[in-house]
Amino acid sequence: MKPKVYIAKPVSQQVENYIAEYCDYRMWRGEENIPKEVLMEEIQDVEGLMIPKAKVDEEFIKKASHLRIVSHIAVGYDTLDTDLMSEHNIIGTHTPYVLDDTVADLIIGLMLSSARRISQLDHYVKAGKWDKSDDPFFLSKDVHHATLGIIGMGRIGEQVAKRASLGFDMNVLYCNRSPRPEAEEKYGAEKKTMEQILKQSDFVLTMVPLTDETQHLIGDKEFKQMKKDAIFINPSRGKVVDETALIGALEANEIGGAALDVFEKEPVDPANPLVTMENVVMTPHIGSATADAREAMAMKAAENLVAGVTGGKPENVVKELKHLV
Ligand code: DGY
């Protein structure tokens, strides 16, 4: 008998066929996100779950008494309670590598868009305007040869460093627990303290995973240390930044602008002051959202899922649960 699994998001025929070869599966086929009550019902008899993001907590674990693996279709896994999963012998996997370039591309896009006011000027032209007076509004900020500070130099950070250094002649600073000799050698990246990065960078990028240590890593004090015209970029997780402090820093002109793909509360509340700020560029958490990257992520998640329920060793077990395999 094949192991039973649940796929909580529609996937391509190719991914579905792959799972069908090894598993007895059911799949959520709705266009909207799977409702919580449906998910809670569906996880009761399965050994494997494949899902973009599952909140695995006590309530979830109580329902999923047969579960052996949660295969996330995402690289971030801050919604998994890994201590609880370890206690219940449930493996958690994610999808690193396959989205690194795609997210790095978006980060460069956010940087260019905010520095050169691309989205603001797009609205300007589409509103029928053209006048380019001497208003400083039209004199935006150079990206080339500027200094980019990367807080959290993982795989995606390195891809950004590569683009910034080789493509835009940027000066790259970074801080990270361990040094990144390859980035230093290939892209001239310099390891600095966080304070040095905040003080010296024209663009400050946060690229850390969300953990107890990184929650609100950037707040009032950090914004005050940044250059007055610095652009702050966050494509990692909203809670890495104290959003109230960010709003305050923007309102008080302590920094020049922000480019954000993630927010403390998603979807963003239309009443959030960031929404109406001219010097803020926002995208709806779409770092990995290209057709190719999403397909690669789904296939990688399917491979992890199948390995987890068929006695194999999934390739991308999250580090906190590696001892289970
Ligand atoms: C990821 O893969 O972690 C993306 O941010 C989507 O959640």
PDB file of C-alpha atoms in Angstrom, residues 67-272:
ATOM      1  CA  LEU A  67       2.220  12.602  10.290  1.00  0.00           C
ATOM      2  CA  ARG A  68       5.895  11.847   9.600  1.00  0.00           C
ATOM      3  CA  ILE A  69       6.878  14.808   7.435  1.00  0.00           C
ATOM      4  CA  VAL A  70       5.841  18.391   6.712  1.00  0.00           C
ATOM      5  CA  SER A  71       7.355  19.382   3.393  1.00  0.00           C
ATOM      6  CA  HIS A  72       7.330  23.179   3.092  1.00  0.00           C
ATOM      7  CA  ILE A  73       7.239  24.727  -0.377  1.00  0.00           C
ATOM      8  CA  ALA A  74       9.308  27.674   0.856  1.00  0.00           C
ATOM      9  CA  VAL A  75      12.776  28.319   2.151  1.00  0.00           C
ATOM     10  CA  GLY A  76      11.676  30.139   5.343  1.00  0.00           C
ATOM     11  CA  TYR A  77      10.243  27.874   8.028  1.00  0.00           C
ATOM     12  CA  ASP A  78       9.628  30.193  10.958  1.00  0.00           C
ATOM     13  CA  THR A  79       6.053  28.869  11.247  1.00  0.00           C
ATOM     14  CA  LEU A  80       7.291  25.402  12.244  1.00  0.00           C
ATOM     15  CA  ASP A  81       7.634  24.705  15.961  1.00  0.00           C
ATOM     16  CA  THR A  82      10.719  22.543  15.529  1.00  0.00           C
ATOM     17  CA  ASP A  83      10.954  21.610  19.242  1.00  0.00           C
ATOM     18  CA  LEU A  84       7.445  20.228  19.137  1.00  0.00           C
ATOM     19  CA  MET A  85       8.115  18.436  15.849  1.00  0.00           C
ATOM     20  CA  SER A  86      11.262  16.892  17.280  1.00  0.00           C
ATOM     21  CA  GLU A  87       9.296  15.657  20.304  1.00  0.00           C
ATOM     22  CA  HIS A  88       6.758  14.007  17.969  1.00  0.00           C
ATOM     23  CA  ASN A  89       9.320  12.688  15.516  1.00  0.00           C
ATOM     24  CA  ILE A  90       8.015  14.738  12.597  1.00  0.00           C
ATOM     25  CA  ILE A  91      10.534  15.781   9.958  1.00  0.00           C
ATOM     26  CA  GLY A  92      10.350  19.274   8.471  1.00  0.00           C
ATOM     27  CA  THR A  93      11.849  20.114   5.091  1.00  0.00           C
ATOM     28  CA  HIS A  94      12.150  23.301   3.017  1.00  0.00           C
ATOM     29  CA  THR A  95      13.282  24.325  -0.468  1.00  0.00           C
ATOM     30  CA  PRO A  96      16.617  26.151  -0.399  1.00  0.00           C
ATOM     31  CA  TYR A  97      18.881  26.779  -3.447  1.00  0.00           C
ATOM     32  CA  VAL A  98      16.213  26.662  -6.167  1.00  0.00           C
ATOM     33  CA  LEU A  99      14.968  30.186  -5.422  1.00  0.00           C
ATOM     34  CA  ASP A 100      18.204  31.981  -4.557  1.00  0.00           C
ATOM     35  CA  ASP A 101      18.700  33.698  -7.923  1.00  0.00           C
ATOM     36  CA  THR A 102      15.024  34.558  -8.234  1.00  0.00           C
ATOM     37  CA  VAL A 103      14.880  36.296  -4.855  1.00  0.00           C
ATOM     38  CA  ALA A 104      18.197  38.042  -5.525  1.00  0.00           C
ATOM     39  CA  ASP A 105      16.760  39.420  -8.782  1.00  0.00           C
ATOM     40  CA  LEU A 106      13.779  40.869  -6.925  1.00  0.00           C
ATOM     41  CA  ILE A 107      16.046  42.490  -4.346  1.00  0.00           C
ATOM     42  CA  ILE A 108      17.990  44.260  -7.083  1.00  0.00           C
ATOM     43  CA  GLY A 109      14.633  45.317  -8.566  1.00  0.00           C
ATOM     44  CA  LEU A 110      13.500  46.732  -5.230  1.00  0.00           C
ATOM     45  CA  MET A 111      16.777  48.583  -4.827  1.00  0.00           C
ATOM     46  CA  LEU A 112      16.594  50.106  -8.300  1.00  0.00           C
ATOM     47  CA  SER A 113      12.922  50.897  -8.006  1.00  0.00           C
ATOM     48  CA  SER A 114      13.279  52.776  -4.756  1.00  0.00           C
ATOM     49  CA  ALA A 115      16.554  54.515  -5.632  1.00  0.00           C
ATOM     50  CA  ARG A 116      15.383  55.637  -9.076  1.00  0.00           C
ATOM     51  CA  ARG A 117      11.716  56.045  -8.037  1.00  0.00           C
ATOM     52  CA  ILE A 118      10.600  53.730 -10.828  1.00  0.00           C
ATOM     53  CA  SER A 119       7.221  52.793  -9.387  1.00  0.00           C
ATOM     54  CA  GLN A 120       6.456  56.374  -8.328  1.00  0.00           C
ATOM     55  CA  LEU A 121       7.365  57.685 -11.777  1.00  0.00           C
ATOM     56  CA  ASP A 122       5.370  54.946 -13.446  1.00  0.00           C
ATOM     57  CA  HIS A 123       2.301  56.275 -11.602  1.00  0.00           C
ATOM     58  CA  TYR A 124       3.321  59.820 -12.540  1.00  0.00           C
ATOM     59  CA  VAL A 125       3.411  59.145 -16.267  1.00  0.00           C
ATOM     60  CA  LYS A 126       0.262  57.023 -16.178  1.00  0.00           C
ATOM     61  CA  ALA A 127      -1.517  59.915 -14.456  1.00  0.00           C
ATOM     62  CA  GLY A 128      -0.843  61.927 -17.623  1.00  0.00           C
ATOM     63  CA  LYS A 129       2.089  63.944 -16.191  1.00  0.00           C
ATOM     64  CA  TRP A 130       5.459  64.537 -17.803  1.00  0.00           C
ATOM     65  CA  ASP A 131       6.876  67.829 -16.517  1.00  0.00           C
ATOM     66  CA  LYS A 132      10.432  67.250 -15.241  1.00  0.00           C
ATOM     67  CA  SER A 133      11.103  70.524 -13.464  1.00  0.00           C
ATOM     68  CA  ASP A 134      14.085  71.127 -11.186  1.00  0.00           C
ATOM     69  CA  ASP A 135      12.105  69.590  -8.361  1.00  0.00           C
ATOM     70  CA  PRO A 136      14.518  67.370  -6.349  1.00  0.00           C
ATOM     71  CA  PHE A 137      11.862  64.678  -6.728  1.00  0.00           C
ATOM     72  CA  PHE A 138      13.297  63.978 -10.196  1.00  0.00           C
ATOM     73  CA  LEU A 139      16.856  63.771  -8.966  1.00  0.00           C
ATOM     74  CA  SER A 140      17.006  60.322  -7.521  1.00  0.00           C
ATOM     75  CA  LYS A 141      19.829  58.288  -6.034  1.00  0.00           C
ATOM     76  CA  ASP A 142      22.603  56.425  -7.832  1.00  0.00           C
ATOM     77  CA  VAL A 143      22.936  52.717  -7.294  1.00  0.00           C
ATOM     78  CA  HIS A 144      26.219  52.170  -9.136  1.00  0.00           C
ATOM     79  CA  HIS A 145      29.323  52.644  -6.969  1.00  0.00           C
ATOM     80  CA  ALA A 146      27.153  53.071  -3.865  1.00  0.00           C
ATOM     81  CA  THR A 147      27.613  50.999  -0.703  1.00  0.00           C
ATOM     82  CA  LEU A 148      25.322  48.075  -0.042  1.00  0.00           C
ATOM     83  CA  GLY A 149      25.254  46.597   3.466  1.00  0.00           C
ATOM     84  CA  ILE A 150      23.918  43.060   3.748  1.00  0.00           C
ATOM     85  CA  ILE A 151      22.814  41.931   7.203  1.00  0.00           C
ATOM     86  CA  GLY A 152      22.716  38.129   6.993  1.00  0.00           C
ATOM     87  CA  MET A 153      24.972  36.778   4.260  1.00  0.00           C
ATOM     88  CA  GLY A 154      23.480  33.427   3.333  1.00  0.00           C
ATOM     89  CA  ARG A 155      23.031  31.988  -0.138  1.00  0.00           C
ATOM     90  CA  ILE A 156      20.635  34.727  -1.274  1.00  0.00           C
ATOM     91  CA  GLY A 157      22.797  37.449   0.244  1.00  0.00           C
ATOM     92  CA  GLU A 158      25.744  36.143  -1.787  1.00  0.00           C
ATOM     93  CA  GLN A 159      23.724  36.229  -4.994  1.00  0.00           C
ATOM     94  CA  VAL A 160      22.808  39.846  -4.266  1.00  0.00           C
ATOM     95  CA  ALA A 161      26.474  40.637  -3.524  1.00  0.00           C
ATOM     96  CA  LYS A 162      27.434  39.134  -6.872  1.00  0.00           C
ATOM     97  CA  ARG A 163      24.926  41.240  -8.809  1.00  0.00           C
ATOM     98  CA  ALA A 164      25.771  44.386  -6.833  1.00  0.00           C
ATOM     99  CA  SER A 165      29.515  44.033  -7.163  1.00  0.00           C
ATOM    100  CA  LEU A 166      29.920  42.669 -10.681  1.00  0.00           C
ATOM    101  CA  GLY A 167      26.909  44.396 -12.205  1.00  0.00           C
ATOM    102  CA  PHE A 168      26.812  47.769 -10.452  1.00  0.00           C
ATOM    103  CA  ASP A 169      30.357  48.231  -9.143  1.00  0.00           C
ATOM    104  CA  MET A 170      28.893  48.529  -5.662  1.00  0.00           C
ATOM    105  CA  ASN A 171      30.937  48.360  -2.538  1.00  0.00           C
ATOM    106  CA  VAL A 172      29.541  45.412  -0.551  1.00  0.00           C
ATOM    107  CA  LEU A 173      29.676  45.199   3.252  1.00  0.00           C
ATOM    108  CA  TYR A 174      28.182  42.327   5.193  1.00  0.00           C
ATOM    109  CA  CYS A 175      27.686  40.977   8.651  1.00  0.00           C
ATOM    110  CA  ASN A 176      27.126  37.352   9.386  1.00  0.00           C
ATOM    111  CA  ARG A 177      27.971  34.923  12.164  1.00  0.00           C
ATOM    112  CA  SER A 178      30.558  33.168  10.029  1.00  0.00           C
ATOM    113  CA  PRO A 179      32.768  34.831   7.422  1.00  0.00           C
ATOM    114  CA  ARG A 180      32.013  34.250   3.738  1.00  0.00           C
ATOM    115  CA  PRO A 181      35.479  33.942   2.162  1.00  0.00           C
ATOM    116  CA  GLU A 182      34.088  33.257  -1.306  1.00  0.00           C
ATOM    117  CA  ALA A 183      32.050  36.476  -1.303  1.00  0.00           C
ATOM    118  CA  GLU A 184      35.083  38.354  -0.008  1.00  0.00           C
ATOM    119  CA  GLU A 185      37.326  36.978  -2.716  1.00  0.00           C
ATOM    120  CA  LYS A 186      34.931  37.075  -5.662  1.00  0.00           C
ATOM    121  CA  TYR A 187      32.869  40.184  -4.902  1.00  0.00           C
ATOM    122  CA  GLY A 188      35.174  42.170  -2.641  1.00  0.00           C
ATOM    123  CA  ALA A 189      32.637  41.915   0.192  1.00  0.00           C
ATOM    124  CA  GLU A 190      33.957  43.181   3.534  1.00  0.00           C
ATOM    125  CA  LYS A 191      32.841  41.740   6.865  1.00  0.00           C
ATOM    126  CA  LYS A 192      31.838  44.496   9.294  1.00  0.00           C
ATOM    127  CA  THR A 193      29.896  44.899  12.516  1.00  0.00           C
ATOM    128  CA  MET A 194      26.214  45.647  12.207  1.00  0.00           C
ATOM    129  CA  GLU A 195      26.835  49.156  13.517  1.00  0.00           C
ATOM    130  CA  GLN A 196      29.464  49.813  10.833  1.00  0.00           C
ATOM    131  CA  ILE A 197      27.058  48.565   8.190  1.00  0.00           C
ATOM    132  CA  LEU A 198      24.232  50.771   9.417  1.00  0.00           C
ATOM    133  CA  LYS A 199      26.460  53.845   9.512  1.00  0.00           C
ATOM    134  CA  GLN A 200      28.277  53.350   6.216  1.00  0.00           C
ATOM    135  CA  SER A 201      25.702  51.919   3.801  1.00  0.00           C
ATOM    136  CA  ASP A 202      23.614  53.731   1.213  1.00  0.00           C
ATOM    137  CA  PHE A 203      21.399  50.657   0.977  1.00  0.00           C
ATOM    138  CA  VAL A 204      20.803  48.421   3.984  1.00  0.00           C
ATOM    139  CA  LEU A 205      19.458  44.952   3.218  1.00  0.00           C
ATOM    140  CA  THR A 206      18.181  42.537   5.888  1.00  0.00           C
ATOM    141  CA  MET A 207      18.436  38.937   4.741  1.00  0.00           C
ATOM    142  CA  VAL A 208      18.230  36.948   7.992  1.00  0.00           C
ATOM    143  CA  PRO A 209      15.767  34.165   8.803  1.00  0.00           C
ATOM    144  CA  LEU A 210      13.164  34.977  11.469  1.00  0.00           C
ATOM    145  CA  THR A 211      14.159  33.463  14.827  1.00  0.00           C
ATOM    146  CA  ASP A 212      13.876  34.547  18.468  1.00  0.00           C
ATOM    147  CA  GLU A 213      17.218  36.339  18.047  1.00  0.00           C
ATOM    148  CA  THR A 214      16.340  38.180  14.848  1.00  0.00           C
ATOM    149  CA  GLN A 215      12.833  39.318  15.784  1.00  0.00           C
ATOM    150  CA  HIS A 216      12.867  43.157  15.694  1.00  0.00           C
ATOM    151  CA  LEU A 217      16.596  43.098  14.927  1.00  0.00           C
ATOM    152  CA  ILE A 218      16.125  46.476  13.269  1.00  0.00           C
ATOM    153  CA  GLY A 219      14.352  49.058  15.395  1.00  0.00           C
ATOM    154  CA  ASP A 220      14.562  52.706  16.528  1.00  0.00           C
ATOM    155  CA  LYS A 221      18.222  52.580  17.488  1.00  0.00           C
ATOM    156  CA  GLU A 222      19.279  50.963  14.210  1.00  0.00           C
ATOM    157  CA  PHE A 223      17.314  53.389  12.019  1.00  0.00           C
ATOM    158  CA  LYS A 224      18.909  56.304  13.867  1.00  0.00           C
ATOM    159  CA  GLN A 225      22.348  54.903  13.008  1.00  0.00           C
ATOM    160  CA  MET A 226      21.626  54.800   9.279  1.00  0.00           C
ATOM    161  CA  LYS A 227      22.531  57.580   6.838  1.00  0.00           C
ATOM    162  CA  LYS A 228      19.765  60.157   6.395  1.00  0.00           C
ATOM    163  CA  ASP A 229      19.314  59.159   2.765  1.00  0.00           C
ATOM    164  CA  ALA A 230      19.787  55.404   3.246  1.00  0.00           C
ATOM    165  CA  ILE A 231      17.274  53.087   1.636  1.00  0.00           C
ATOM    166  CA  PHE A 232      16.232  50.165   3.782  1.00  0.00           C
ATOM    167  CA  ILE A 233      15.336  46.927   1.951  1.00  0.00           C
ATOM    168  CA  ASN A 234      13.581  43.980   3.569  1.00  0.00           C
ATOM    169  CA  PRO A 235      12.699  40.865   1.553  1.00  0.00           C
ATOM    170  CA  SER A 236      13.229  38.387   4.448  1.00  0.00           C
ATOM    171  CA  ARG A 237      10.479  38.346   7.074  1.00  0.00           C
ATOM    172  CA  GLY A 238       8.376  41.282   8.299  1.00  0.00           C
ATOM    173  CA  LYS A 239       8.998  40.637  11.984  1.00  0.00           C
ATOM    174  CA  VAL A 240      12.754  41.071  11.580  1.00  0.00           C
ATOM    175  CA  VAL A 241      11.916  44.787  11.594  1.00  0.00           C
ATOM    176  CA  ASP A 242      10.011  46.787  14.169  1.00  0.00           C
ATOM    177  CA  GLU A 243       7.535  48.232  11.677  1.00  0.00           C
ATOM    178  CA  THR A 244       6.402  50.997  14.033  1.00  0.00           C
ATOM    179  CA  ALA A 245      10.029  52.109  14.310  1.00  0.00           C
ATOM    180  CA  LEU A 246      10.378  51.974  10.522  1.00  0.00           C
ATOM    181  CA  ILE A 247       7.283  54.145  10.069  1.00  0.00           C
ATOM    182  CA  GLY A 248       8.639  56.580  12.655  1.00  0.00           C
ATOM    183  CA  ALA A 249      12.050  56.729  10.945  1.00  0.00           C
ATOM    184  CA  LEU A 250      10.445  57.422   7.572  1.00  0.00           C
ATOM    185  CA  GLU A 251       8.121  60.068   9.010  1.00  0.00           C
ATOM    186  CA  ALA A 252      10.999  61.782  10.787  1.00  0.00           C
ATOM    187  CA  ASN A 253      13.187  61.618   7.638  1.00  0.00           C
ATOM    188  CA  GLU A 254      15.786  59.631   9.538  1.00  0.00           C
ATOM    189  CA  ILE A 255      16.209  57.473   6.440  1.00  0.00           C
ATOM    190  CA  GLY A 256      15.553  58.167   2.782  1.00  0.00           C
ATOM    191  CA  GLY A 257      13.147  55.380   1.903  1.00  0.00           C
ATOM    192  CA  ALA A 258      12.260  51.727   2.125  1.00  0.00           C
ATOM    193  CA  ALA A 259      11.635  48.847  -0.250  1.00  0.00           C
ATOM    194  CA  LEU A 260       9.663  46.047   1.346  1.00  0.00           C
ATOM    195  CA  ASP A 261       8.461  42.643   0.198  1.00  0.00           C
ATOM    196  CA  VAL A 262       7.414  41.460   3.664  1.00  0.00           C
ATOM    197  CA  PHE A 263       5.466  42.978   6.534  1.00  0.00           C
ATOM    198  CA  GLU A 264       4.720  42.340  10.188  1.00  0.00           C
ATOM    199  CA  LYS A 265       1.130  41.590   9.251  1.00  0.00           C
ATOM    200  CA  GLU A 266       0.343  40.027   5.862  1.00  0.00           C
ATOM    201  CA  PRO A 267      -1.742  40.855   3.913  1.00  0.00           C
ATOM    202  CA  VAL A 268      -0.865  44.476   4.627  1.00  0.00           C
ATOM    203  CA  ASP A 269      -3.661  46.472   6.210  1.00  0.00           C
ATOM    204  CA  PRO A 270      -4.685  49.245   3.748  1.00  0.00           C
ATOM    205  CA  ALA A 271      -4.621  51.611   6.748  1.00  0.00           C
ATOM    206  CA  ASN A 272      -0.917  50.849   7.386  1.00  0.00           C
TER     207      ASN A 272
END
